Amino acid sequence: MGTLRPFILSEDARSQARFYAESLGGEIKSLLTHGQAAGAEGDHRDKVMHLCVTVAGENSIFMADALEPFTQGAGMMLDVSYPTRSEAAEAFARLSSGGTVKHPFARQPYGLHYGELVDPYGVTWMITSDDPSEG
């Protein structure tokens, strides 16, 4: 069976990864620049070629600095589910800081706690918890 790992292109992978590690709990596990990996010179030397950040437990997100123009966050949504409503609400609050809340984090009629936001880097997140407690 395979393992799915999101890979996000970024205008600044280092800053974006730090934001996710701080917001969701985690750490940058590895970072390799084009200069380190391929001996690149000039503009690409310090650009991130590959970065791995773990978030919300042991969930890995891979990242790299984009070398060509792109539309950040287009056509992608990430979902993180937490065992407790309070953990989910805290992650939602941290991720939405500096971003845009599309749907406030709240209990839904179907029983799930759900919120949706666009983070400061243009990535859409769905934060959920099936914790039965109210809030």
PDB file of C-alpha atoms in Angstrom, residues 19 92-101 117-122:
ATOM      1  CA  PHE A  19       4.640  28.627  10.042  1.00  0.00           C
ATOM      2  CA  PHE A  92      -7.507  26.554  13.319  1.00  0.00           C
ATOM      3  CA  ALA A  93      -6.765  29.766  15.239  1.00  0.00           C
ATOM      4  CA  ARG A  94      -3.008  29.537  14.622  1.00  0.00           C
ATOM      5  CA  LEU A  95      -3.303  28.659  10.915  1.00  0.00           C
ATOM      6  CA  SER A  96      -5.838  31.412  10.230  1.00  0.00           C
ATOM      7  CA  SER A  97      -3.625  34.095  11.801  1.00  0.00           C
ATOM      8  CA  GLY A  98      -2.790  36.418   8.919  1.00  0.00           C
ATOM      9  CA  GLY A  99      -5.036  34.427   6.583  1.00  0.00           C
ATOM     10  CA  THR A 100      -8.725  34.381   5.673  1.00  0.00           C
ATOM     11  CA  VAL A 101     -11.426  32.390   7.451  1.00  0.00           C
ATOM     12  CA  LEU A 117      -9.432  28.829   6.061  1.00  0.00           C
ATOM     13  CA  VAL A 118      -6.870  30.083   3.604  1.00  0.00           C
ATOM     14  CA  ASP A 119      -3.496  30.494   5.324  1.00  0.00           C
ATOM     15  CA  PRO A 120      -1.169  33.472   4.688  1.00  0.00           C
ATOM     16  CA  TYR A 121       0.542  31.422   1.946  1.00  0.00           C
ATOM     17  CA  GLY A 122      -2.628  30.824  -0.076  1.00  0.00           C
TER      18      GLY A 122
END
